PDB file of C-alpha atoms in Angstrom:
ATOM      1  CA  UNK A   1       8.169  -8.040 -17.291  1.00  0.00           C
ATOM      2  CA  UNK A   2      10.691  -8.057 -14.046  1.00  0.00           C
ATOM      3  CA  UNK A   3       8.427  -5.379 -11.950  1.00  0.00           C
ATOM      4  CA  UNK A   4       4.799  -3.690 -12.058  1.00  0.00           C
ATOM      5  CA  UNK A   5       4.836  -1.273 -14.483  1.00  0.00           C
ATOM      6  CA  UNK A   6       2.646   1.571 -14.859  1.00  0.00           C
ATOM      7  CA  UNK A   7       1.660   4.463 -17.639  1.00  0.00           C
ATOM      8  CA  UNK A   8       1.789   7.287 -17.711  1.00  0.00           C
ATOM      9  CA  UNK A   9       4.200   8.207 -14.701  1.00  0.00           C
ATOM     10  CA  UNK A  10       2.635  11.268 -15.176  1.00  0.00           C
ATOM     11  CA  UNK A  11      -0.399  12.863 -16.390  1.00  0.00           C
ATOM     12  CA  UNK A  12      -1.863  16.660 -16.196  1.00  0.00           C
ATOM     13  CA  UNK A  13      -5.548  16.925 -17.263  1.00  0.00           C
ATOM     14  CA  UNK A  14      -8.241  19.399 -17.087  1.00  0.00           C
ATOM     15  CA  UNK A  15     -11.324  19.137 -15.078  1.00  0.00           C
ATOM     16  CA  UNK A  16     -14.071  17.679 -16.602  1.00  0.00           C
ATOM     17  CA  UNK A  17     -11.530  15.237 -19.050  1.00  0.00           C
ATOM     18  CA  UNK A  18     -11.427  11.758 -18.756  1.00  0.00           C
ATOM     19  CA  UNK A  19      -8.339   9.800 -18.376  1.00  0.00           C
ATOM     20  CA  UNK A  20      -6.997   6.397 -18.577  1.00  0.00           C
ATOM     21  CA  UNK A  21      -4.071   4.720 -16.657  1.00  0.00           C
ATOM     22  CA  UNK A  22      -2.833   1.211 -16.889  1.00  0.00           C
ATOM     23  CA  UNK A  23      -0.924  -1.311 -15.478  1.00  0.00           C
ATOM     24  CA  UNK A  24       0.545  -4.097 -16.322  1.00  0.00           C
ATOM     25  CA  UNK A  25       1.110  -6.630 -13.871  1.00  0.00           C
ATOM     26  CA  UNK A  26       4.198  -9.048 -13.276  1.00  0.00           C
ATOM     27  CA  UNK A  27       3.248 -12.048 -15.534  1.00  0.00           C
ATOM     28  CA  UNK A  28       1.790 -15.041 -13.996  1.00  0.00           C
ATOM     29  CA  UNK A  29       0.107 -12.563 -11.060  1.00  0.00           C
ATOM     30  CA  UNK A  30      -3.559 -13.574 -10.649  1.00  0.00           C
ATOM     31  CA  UNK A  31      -4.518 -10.465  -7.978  1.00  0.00           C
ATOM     32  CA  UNK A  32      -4.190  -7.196  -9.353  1.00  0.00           C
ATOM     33  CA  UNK A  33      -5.114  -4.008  -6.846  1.00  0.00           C
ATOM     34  CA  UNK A  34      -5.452  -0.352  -7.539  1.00  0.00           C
ATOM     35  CA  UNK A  35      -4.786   2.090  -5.200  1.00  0.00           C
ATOM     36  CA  UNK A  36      -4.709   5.715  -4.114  1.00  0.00           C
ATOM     37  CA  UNK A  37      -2.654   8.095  -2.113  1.00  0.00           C
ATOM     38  CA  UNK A  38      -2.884  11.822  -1.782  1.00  0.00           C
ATOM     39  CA  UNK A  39      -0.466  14.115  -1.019  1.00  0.00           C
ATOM     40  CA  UNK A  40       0.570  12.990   2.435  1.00  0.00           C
ATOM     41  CA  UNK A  41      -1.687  10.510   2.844  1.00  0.00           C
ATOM     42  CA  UNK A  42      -1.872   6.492   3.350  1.00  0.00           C
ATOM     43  CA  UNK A  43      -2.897   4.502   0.350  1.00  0.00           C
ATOM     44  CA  UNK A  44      -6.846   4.037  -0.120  1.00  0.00           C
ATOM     45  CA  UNK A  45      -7.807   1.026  -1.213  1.00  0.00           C
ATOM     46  CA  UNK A  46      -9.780   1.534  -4.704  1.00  0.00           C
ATOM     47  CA  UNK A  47     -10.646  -2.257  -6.785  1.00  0.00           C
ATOM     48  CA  UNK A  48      -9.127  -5.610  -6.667  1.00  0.00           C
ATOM     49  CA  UNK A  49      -9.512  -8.098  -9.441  1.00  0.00           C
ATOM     50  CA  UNK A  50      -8.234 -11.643  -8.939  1.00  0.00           C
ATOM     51  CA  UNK A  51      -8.321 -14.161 -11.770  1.00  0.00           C
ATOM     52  CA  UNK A  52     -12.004 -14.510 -13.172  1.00  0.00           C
ATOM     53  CA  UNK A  53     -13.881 -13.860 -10.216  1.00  0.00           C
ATOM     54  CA  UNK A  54     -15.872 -10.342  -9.730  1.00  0.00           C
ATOM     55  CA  UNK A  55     -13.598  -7.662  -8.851  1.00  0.00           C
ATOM     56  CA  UNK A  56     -13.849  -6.339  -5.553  1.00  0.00           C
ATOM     57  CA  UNK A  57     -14.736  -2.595  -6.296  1.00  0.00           C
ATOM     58  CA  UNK A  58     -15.898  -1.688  -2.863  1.00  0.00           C
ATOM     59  CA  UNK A  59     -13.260   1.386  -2.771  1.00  0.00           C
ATOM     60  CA  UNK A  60     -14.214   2.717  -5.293  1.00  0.00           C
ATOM     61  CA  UNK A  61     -15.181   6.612  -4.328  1.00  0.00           C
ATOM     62  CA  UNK A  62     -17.693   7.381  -7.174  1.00  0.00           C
ATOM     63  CA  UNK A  63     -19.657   6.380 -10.351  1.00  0.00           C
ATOM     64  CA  UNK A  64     -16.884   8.300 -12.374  1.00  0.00           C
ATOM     65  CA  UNK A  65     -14.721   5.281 -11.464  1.00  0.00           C
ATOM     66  CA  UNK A  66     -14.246   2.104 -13.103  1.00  0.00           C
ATOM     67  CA  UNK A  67     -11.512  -0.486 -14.030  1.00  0.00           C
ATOM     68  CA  UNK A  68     -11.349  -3.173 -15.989  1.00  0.00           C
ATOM     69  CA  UNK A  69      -8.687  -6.239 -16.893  1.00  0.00           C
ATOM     70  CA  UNK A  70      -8.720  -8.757 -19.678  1.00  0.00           C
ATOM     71  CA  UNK A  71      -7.721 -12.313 -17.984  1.00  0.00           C
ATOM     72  CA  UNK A  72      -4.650 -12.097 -15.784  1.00  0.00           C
ATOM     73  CA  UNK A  73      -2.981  -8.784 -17.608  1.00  0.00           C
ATOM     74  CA  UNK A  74      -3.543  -5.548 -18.587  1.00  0.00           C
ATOM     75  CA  UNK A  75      -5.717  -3.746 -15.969  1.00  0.00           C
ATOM     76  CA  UNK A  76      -7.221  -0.071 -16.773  1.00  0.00           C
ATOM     77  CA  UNK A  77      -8.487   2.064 -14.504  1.00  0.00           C
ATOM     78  CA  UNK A  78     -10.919   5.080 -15.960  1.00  0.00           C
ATOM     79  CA  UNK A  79     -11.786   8.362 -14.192  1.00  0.00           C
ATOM     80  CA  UNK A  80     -14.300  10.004 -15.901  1.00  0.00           C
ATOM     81  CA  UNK A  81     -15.528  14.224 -15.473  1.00  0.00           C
ATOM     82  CA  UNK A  82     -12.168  14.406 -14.057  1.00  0.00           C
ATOM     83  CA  UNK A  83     -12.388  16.694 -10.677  1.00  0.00           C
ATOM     84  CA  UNK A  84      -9.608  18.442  -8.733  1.00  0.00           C
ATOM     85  CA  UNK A  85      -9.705  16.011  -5.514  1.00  0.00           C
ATOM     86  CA  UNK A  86      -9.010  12.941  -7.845  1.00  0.00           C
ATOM     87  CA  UNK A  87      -5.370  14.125  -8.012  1.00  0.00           C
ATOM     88  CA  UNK A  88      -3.267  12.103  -6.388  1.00  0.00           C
ATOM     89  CA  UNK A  89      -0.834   9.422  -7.065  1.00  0.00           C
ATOM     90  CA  UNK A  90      -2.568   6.015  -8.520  1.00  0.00           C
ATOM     91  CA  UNK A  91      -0.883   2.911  -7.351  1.00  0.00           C
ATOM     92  CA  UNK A  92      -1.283  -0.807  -8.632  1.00  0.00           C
ATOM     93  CA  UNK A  93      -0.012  -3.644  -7.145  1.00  0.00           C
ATOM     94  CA  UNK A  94      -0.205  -7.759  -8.098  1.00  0.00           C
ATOM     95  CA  UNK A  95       0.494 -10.821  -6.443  1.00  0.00           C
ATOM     96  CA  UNK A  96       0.604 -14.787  -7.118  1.00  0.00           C
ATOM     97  CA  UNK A  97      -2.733 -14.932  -5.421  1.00  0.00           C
ATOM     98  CA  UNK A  98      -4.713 -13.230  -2.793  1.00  0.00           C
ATOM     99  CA  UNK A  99      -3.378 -16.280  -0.341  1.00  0.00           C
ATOM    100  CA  UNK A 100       0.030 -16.120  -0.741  1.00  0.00           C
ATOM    101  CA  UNK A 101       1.856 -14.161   2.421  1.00  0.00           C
ATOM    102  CA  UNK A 102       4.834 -12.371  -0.021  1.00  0.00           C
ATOM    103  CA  UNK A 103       2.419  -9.326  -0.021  1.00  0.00           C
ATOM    104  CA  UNK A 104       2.094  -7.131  -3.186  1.00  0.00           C
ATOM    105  CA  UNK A 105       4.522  -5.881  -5.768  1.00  0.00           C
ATOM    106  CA  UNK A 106       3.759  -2.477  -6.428  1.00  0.00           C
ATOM    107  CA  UNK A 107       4.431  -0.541  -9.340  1.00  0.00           C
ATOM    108  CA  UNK A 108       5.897   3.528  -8.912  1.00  0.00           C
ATOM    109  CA  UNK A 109       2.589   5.257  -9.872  1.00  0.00           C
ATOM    110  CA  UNK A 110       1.023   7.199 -12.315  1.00  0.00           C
ATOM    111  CA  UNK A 111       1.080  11.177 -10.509  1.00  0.00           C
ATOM    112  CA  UNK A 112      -2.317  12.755 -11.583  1.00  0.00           C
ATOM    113  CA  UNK A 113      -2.801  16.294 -11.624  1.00  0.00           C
ATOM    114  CA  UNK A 114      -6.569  17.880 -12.341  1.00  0.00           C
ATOM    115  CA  UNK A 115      -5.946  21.585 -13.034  1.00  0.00           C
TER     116      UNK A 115
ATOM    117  CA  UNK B   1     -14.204  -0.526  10.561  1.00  0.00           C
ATOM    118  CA  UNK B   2     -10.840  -1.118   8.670  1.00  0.00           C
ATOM    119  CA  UNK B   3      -8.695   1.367  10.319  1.00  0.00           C
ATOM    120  CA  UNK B   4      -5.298   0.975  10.608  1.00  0.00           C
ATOM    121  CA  UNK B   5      -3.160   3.186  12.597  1.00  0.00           C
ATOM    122  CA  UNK B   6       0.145   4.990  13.006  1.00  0.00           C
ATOM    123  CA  UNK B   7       1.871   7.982  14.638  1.00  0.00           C
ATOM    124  CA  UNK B   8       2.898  10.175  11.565  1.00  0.00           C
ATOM    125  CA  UNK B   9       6.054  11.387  12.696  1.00  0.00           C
ATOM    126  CA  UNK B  10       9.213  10.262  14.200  1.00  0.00           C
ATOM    127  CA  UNK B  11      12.738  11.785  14.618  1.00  0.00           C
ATOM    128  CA  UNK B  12      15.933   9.525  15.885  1.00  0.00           C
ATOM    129  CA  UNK B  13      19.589  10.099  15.552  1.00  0.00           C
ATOM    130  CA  UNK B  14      21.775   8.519  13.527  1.00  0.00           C
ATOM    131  CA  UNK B  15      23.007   5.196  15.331  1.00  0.00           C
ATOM    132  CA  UNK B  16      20.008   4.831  17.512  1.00  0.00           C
ATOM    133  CA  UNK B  17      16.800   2.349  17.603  1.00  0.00           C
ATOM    134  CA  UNK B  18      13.718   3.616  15.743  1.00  0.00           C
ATOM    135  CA  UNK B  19      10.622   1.891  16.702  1.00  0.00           C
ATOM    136  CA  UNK B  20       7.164   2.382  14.580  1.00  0.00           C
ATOM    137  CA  UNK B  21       4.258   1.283  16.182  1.00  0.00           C
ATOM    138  CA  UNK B  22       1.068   0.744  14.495  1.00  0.00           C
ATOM    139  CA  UNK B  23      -2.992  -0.166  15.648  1.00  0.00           C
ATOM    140  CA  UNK B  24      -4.768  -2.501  13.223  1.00  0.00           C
ATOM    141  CA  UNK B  25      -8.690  -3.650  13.573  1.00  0.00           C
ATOM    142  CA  UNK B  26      -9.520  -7.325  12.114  1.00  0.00           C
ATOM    143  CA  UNK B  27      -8.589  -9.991  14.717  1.00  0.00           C
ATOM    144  CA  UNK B  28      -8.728 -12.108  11.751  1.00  0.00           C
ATOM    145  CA  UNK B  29      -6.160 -10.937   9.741  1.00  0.00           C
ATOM    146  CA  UNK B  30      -3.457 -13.583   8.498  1.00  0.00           C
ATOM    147  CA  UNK B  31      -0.380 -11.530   7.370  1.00  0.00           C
ATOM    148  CA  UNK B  32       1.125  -7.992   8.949  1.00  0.00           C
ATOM    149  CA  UNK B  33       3.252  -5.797   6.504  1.00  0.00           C
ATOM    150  CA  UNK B  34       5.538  -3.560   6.836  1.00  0.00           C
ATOM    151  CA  UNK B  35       6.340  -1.390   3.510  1.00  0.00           C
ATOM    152  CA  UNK B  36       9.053   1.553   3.157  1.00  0.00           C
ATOM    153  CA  UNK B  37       8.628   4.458   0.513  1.00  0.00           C
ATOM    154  CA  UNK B  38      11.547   6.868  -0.535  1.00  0.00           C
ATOM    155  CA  UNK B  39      10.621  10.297  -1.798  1.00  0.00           C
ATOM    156  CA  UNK B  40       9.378  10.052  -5.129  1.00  0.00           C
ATOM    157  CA  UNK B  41       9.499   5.747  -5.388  1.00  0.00           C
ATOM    158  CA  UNK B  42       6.702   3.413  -4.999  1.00  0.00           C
ATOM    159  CA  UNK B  43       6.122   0.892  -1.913  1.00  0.00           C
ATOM    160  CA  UNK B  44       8.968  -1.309  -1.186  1.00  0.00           C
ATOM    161  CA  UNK B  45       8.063  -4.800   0.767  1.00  0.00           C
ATOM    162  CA  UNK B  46      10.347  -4.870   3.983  1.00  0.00           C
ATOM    163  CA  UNK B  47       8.884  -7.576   6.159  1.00  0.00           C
ATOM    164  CA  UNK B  48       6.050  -9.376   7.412  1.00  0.00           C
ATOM    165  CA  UNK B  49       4.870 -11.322   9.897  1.00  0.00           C
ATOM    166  CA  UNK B  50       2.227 -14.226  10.077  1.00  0.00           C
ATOM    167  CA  UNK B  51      -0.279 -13.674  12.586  1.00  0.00           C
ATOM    168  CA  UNK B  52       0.571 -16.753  14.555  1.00  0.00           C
ATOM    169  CA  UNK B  53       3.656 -15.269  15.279  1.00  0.00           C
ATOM    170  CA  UNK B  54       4.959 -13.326  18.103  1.00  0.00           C
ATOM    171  CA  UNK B  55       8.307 -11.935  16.347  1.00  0.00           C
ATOM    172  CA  UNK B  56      10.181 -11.733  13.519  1.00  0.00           C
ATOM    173  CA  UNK B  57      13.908 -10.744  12.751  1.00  0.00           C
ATOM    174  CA  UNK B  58      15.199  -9.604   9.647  1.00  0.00           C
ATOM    175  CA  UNK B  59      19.132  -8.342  10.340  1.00  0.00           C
ATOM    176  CA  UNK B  60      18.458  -4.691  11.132  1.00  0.00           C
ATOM    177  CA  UNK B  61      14.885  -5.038  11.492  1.00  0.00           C
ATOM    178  CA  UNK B  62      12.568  -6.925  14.574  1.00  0.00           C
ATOM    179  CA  UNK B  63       8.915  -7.044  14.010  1.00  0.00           C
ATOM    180  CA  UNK B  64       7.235  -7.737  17.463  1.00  0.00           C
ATOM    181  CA  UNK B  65       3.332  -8.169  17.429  1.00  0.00           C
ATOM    182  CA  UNK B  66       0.827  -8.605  20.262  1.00  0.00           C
ATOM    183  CA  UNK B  67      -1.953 -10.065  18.901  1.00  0.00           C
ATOM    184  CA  UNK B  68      -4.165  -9.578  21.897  1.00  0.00           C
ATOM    185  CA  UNK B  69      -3.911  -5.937  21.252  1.00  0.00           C
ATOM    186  CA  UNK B  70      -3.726  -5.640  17.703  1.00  0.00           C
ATOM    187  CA  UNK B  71      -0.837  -3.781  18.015  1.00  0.00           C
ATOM    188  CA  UNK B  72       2.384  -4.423  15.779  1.00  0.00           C
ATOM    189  CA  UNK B  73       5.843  -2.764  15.502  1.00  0.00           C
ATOM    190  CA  UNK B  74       8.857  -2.168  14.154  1.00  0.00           C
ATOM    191  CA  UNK B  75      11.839  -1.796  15.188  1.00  0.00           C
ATOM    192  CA  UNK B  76      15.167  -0.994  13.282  1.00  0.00           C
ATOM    193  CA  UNK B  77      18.557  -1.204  14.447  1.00  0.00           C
ATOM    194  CA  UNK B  78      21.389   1.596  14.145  1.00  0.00           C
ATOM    195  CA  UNK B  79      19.153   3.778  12.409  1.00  0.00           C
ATOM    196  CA  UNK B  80      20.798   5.288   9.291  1.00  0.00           C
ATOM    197  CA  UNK B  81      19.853   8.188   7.356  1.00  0.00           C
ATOM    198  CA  UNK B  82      19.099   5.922   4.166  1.00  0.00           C
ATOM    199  CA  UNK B  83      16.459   4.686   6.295  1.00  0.00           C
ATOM    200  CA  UNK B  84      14.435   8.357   6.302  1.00  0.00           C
ATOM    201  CA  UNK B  85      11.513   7.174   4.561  1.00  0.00           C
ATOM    202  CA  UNK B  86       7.715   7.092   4.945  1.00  0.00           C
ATOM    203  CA  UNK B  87       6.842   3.486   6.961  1.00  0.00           C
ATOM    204  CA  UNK B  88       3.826   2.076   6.160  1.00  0.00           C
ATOM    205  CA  UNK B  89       1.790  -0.894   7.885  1.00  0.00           C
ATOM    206  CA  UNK B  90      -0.591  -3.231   6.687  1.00  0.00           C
ATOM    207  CA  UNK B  91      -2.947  -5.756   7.136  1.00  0.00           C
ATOM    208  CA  UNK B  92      -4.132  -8.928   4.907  1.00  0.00           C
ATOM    209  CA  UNK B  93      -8.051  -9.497   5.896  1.00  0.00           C
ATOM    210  CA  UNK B  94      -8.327 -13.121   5.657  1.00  0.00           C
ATOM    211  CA  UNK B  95     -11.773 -12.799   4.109  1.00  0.00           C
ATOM    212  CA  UNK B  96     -11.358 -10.598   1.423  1.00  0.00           C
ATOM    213  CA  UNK B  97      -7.436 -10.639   0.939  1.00  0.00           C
ATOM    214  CA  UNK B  98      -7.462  -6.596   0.826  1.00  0.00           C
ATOM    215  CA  UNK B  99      -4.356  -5.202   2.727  1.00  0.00           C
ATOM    216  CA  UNK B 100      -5.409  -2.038   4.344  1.00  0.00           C
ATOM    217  CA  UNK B 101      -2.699   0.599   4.787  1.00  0.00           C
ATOM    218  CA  UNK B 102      -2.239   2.883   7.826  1.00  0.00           C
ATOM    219  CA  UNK B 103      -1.673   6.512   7.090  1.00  0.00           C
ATOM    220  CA  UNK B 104       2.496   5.954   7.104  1.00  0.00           C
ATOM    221  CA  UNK B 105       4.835   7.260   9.564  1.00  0.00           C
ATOM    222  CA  UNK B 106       7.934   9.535   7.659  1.00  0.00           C
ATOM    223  CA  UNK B 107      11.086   8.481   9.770  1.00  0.00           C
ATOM    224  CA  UNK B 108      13.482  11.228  10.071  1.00  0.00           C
ATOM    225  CA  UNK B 109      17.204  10.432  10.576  1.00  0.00           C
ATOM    226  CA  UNK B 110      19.161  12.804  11.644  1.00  0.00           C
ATOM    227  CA  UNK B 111      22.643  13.068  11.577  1.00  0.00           C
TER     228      UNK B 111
END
């Protein structure tokens, strides 16, 4: 597609629920990034996955994360035993390659809400 | 540590300069960022700057960095209020290619 696109743009779930967002990248982007940002707050780096090496999952805040992506597409990022501090705004982002100076294309978030 | 910071607030009148400054850690970064969000949009791309550059000029906007003192702004010309937004800045570690976001300033125009 044209831009980074995101689903769902919104999601309200109680605590304890998993959930699932995705992203799907502009085609032909090897780097793929997840992000967060809480209400008011900069954007915390979370898991980067480019191509087929290992994804970079050094943000990640807990075992209850994890994200995956098949290839060079669809990425998925899981939170599992949902809790009220994971709400926030999820962001992902791609790029060409980690090398290339363009920067990121981001996508407009999914808005989670733990209740 | 990978801090990267910003003042959280500024306030300008319409017409004037608006300068955001911003602190970043890794001497070894290759690329600075600047990205703009609107209420309620996702990060737009405005500029960057290699770090073998001094400055950058992009019409309305100059990017000046000092690489001596990690330290990196931006500067934008005839402010207008279309350009009250939150401004964030970034940094590419050459390493890991991660870009590490300050905290954002929100850029009030007033009119």
């Amino acid at each position: 597609g044209a831009g980074v696109s995101q689903s769902p743009s919104n999601k309200v779930t109680e605590k304890g629920k998993d959930v699932e967002l995705r992203c799907d990248p502009i085609s032909g982007h090897t780097a793929l990034y997840w992000y967060r940002q809480r209400l008011g707050q900069g954007l915390e780096f979370l898991i980067y996955f480019q191509g087929n090496s290992a994804p970079d999952k050094s943000g990640l805040p807990s075992d209850r994360f994890s994200a995956e992506r098949t290839g060079e597409s669809v990425s998925t990022l899981t939170i599992q035993r949902t809790q009220q501090e994971d709400s926030a705004v999820y962001l992902c982002a791609s790029s060409i390659t980690r090398d290339r100076a363009i920067g990121y294309t981001f996508g407009s978030g999914t808005r989670l809400t733990v209740v | 540590g990978e801090d990267v910071e910003q003042s959280l607030f500024l306030s300008v009148r319409e017409g004037d300069s608006s300068v955001i400054n911003c602190t970043y850690t890794d001497s070894s970064s290759t690329y600075l960022y600047w990205y703009k969000q609107e209420p309620g949009a996702g990060l737009q791309l405005l500029t960057y700057i290699f770090s073998n550059m001094d400055m950058k000029q992009d019409q309305r906007l100059t990017v000046l960095l000092n690489k001596k003192d990690k330290h990196l702004s931006l500067r934008i010309a005839d402010t207008q209020t279309g350009d009250s937004a939150i401004y964030f800045c970034a940094e590419k570690h050459s390493n890991t290619g991660k870009l590490i976001f300050g905290q954002g300033t929100t850029l009030q125009v007033k009119p």
